[in-house]
Short mmCIF file of C-alpha atoms in Angstrom, two decimals:
data_model
loop_
_atom_site.label_atom_id
_atom_site.label_comp_id
_atom_site.label_asym_id
_atom_site.label_seq_id
_atom_site.Cartn_x
_atom_site.Cartn_y
_atom_site.Cartn_z
CA UNK A 1 4.12 1.00 -12.06
CA UNK A 2 5.96 -2.37 -12.57
CA UNK A 3 4.24 -5.37 -11.52
CA UNK A 4 6.84 -5.90 -8.93
CA UNK A 5 6.19 -2.62 -7.52
CA UNK A 6 2.57 -3.44 -7.57
CA UNK A 7 3.21 -6.77 -5.62
CA UNK A 8 5.40 -5.41 -3.02
CA UNK A 9 2.77 -2.66 -2.41
CA UNK A 10 0.05 -5.37 -2.09
CA UNK A 11 2.20 -7.63 -0.06
CA UNK A 12 2.76 -4.69 2.29
CA UNK A 13 -1.04 -4.02 2.43
CA UNK A 14 -2.05 -7.34 3.22
CA UNK A 15 0.60 -7.63 5.95
CA UNK A 16 -1.03 -4.62 7.43
CA UNK A 17 -4.41 -5.82 7.37
CA UNK A 18 -3.50 -9.23 8.87
CA UNK A 19 -1.52 -7.43 11.94
CA UNK A 20 -4.80 -5.07 12.14
CA UNK A 21 -6.68 -8.63 12.50
CA UNK A 22 -4.62 -10.08 14.75
CA UNK A 23 -4.61 -7.01 16.99
CA UNK A 24 -8.23 -6.98 16.99
CA UNK A 25 -8.57 -10.72 18.27
CA UNK A 26 -5.91 -10.46 20.47
CA UNK A 27 -7.13 -7.01 21.88
CA UNK A 28 -3.38 -5.74 20.95
CA UNK A 29 -3.74 -2.02 20.67
CA UNK A 30 -0.15 -1.89 19.53
CA UNK A 31 -0.65 -4.47 16.73
CA UNK A 32 -3.79 -3.00 15.34
CA UNK A 33 -2.05 0.35 15.11
CA UNK A 34 1.13 -1.07 13.34
CA UNK A 35 -1.09 -2.75 11.20
CA UNK A 36 -3.36 0.28 9.93
CA UNK A 37 0.18 2.36 9.63
CA UNK A 38 1.70 -0.24 7.37
CA UNK A 39 -1.66 -0.74 5.59
CA UNK A 40 -1.93 3.32 5.10
CA UNK A 41 1.72 3.55 4.00
CA UNK A 42 1.28 0.95 1.22
CA UNK A 43 -1.80 2.60 -0.03
CA UNK A 44 -0.04 6.03 -0.20
CA UNK A 45 2.81 4.31 -2.03
CA UNK A 46 -0.03 2.72 -4.72
CA UNK A 47 -1.32 5.98 -5.01
CA UNK A 48 2.18 7.53 -5.64
CA UNK A 49 2.80 5.17 -8.52
CA UNK A 50 -0.40 5.87 -10.10
CA UNK A 51 0.28 9.72 -10.08
CA UNK A 52 3.71 8.94 -11.95
CA UNK A 53 1.71 6.68 -14.30
CA UNK A 54 -0.91 9.28 -14.82
CA UNK A 55 2.05 11.97 -15.59
CA UNK A 56 3.61 9.64 -17.94
CA UNK A 57 0.40 9.09 -19.81
CA UNK A 58 0.01 12.79 -20.18
CA UNK A 59 3.55 13.39 -21.20
CA UNK A 60 3.16 10.61 -24.10
CA UNK A 61 -0.16 12.24 -25.01
CA UNK A 62 1.65 15.55 -25.56
CA UNK A 63 4.13 14.06 -27.95
#
């Protein structure tokens, strides 16, 4: 996973967390849900990148 991908995913995750908190403070269920969705999407992307990295590591080990 490149540094750029990590930074983008982390920024998206933090944006989601911020939206969740704003939704909590303002009692805005829609904002809270958007934040949760955005945070979970970023975490899923990070997990996918970790799987790709693990696959590359296994491939390199087999050589």
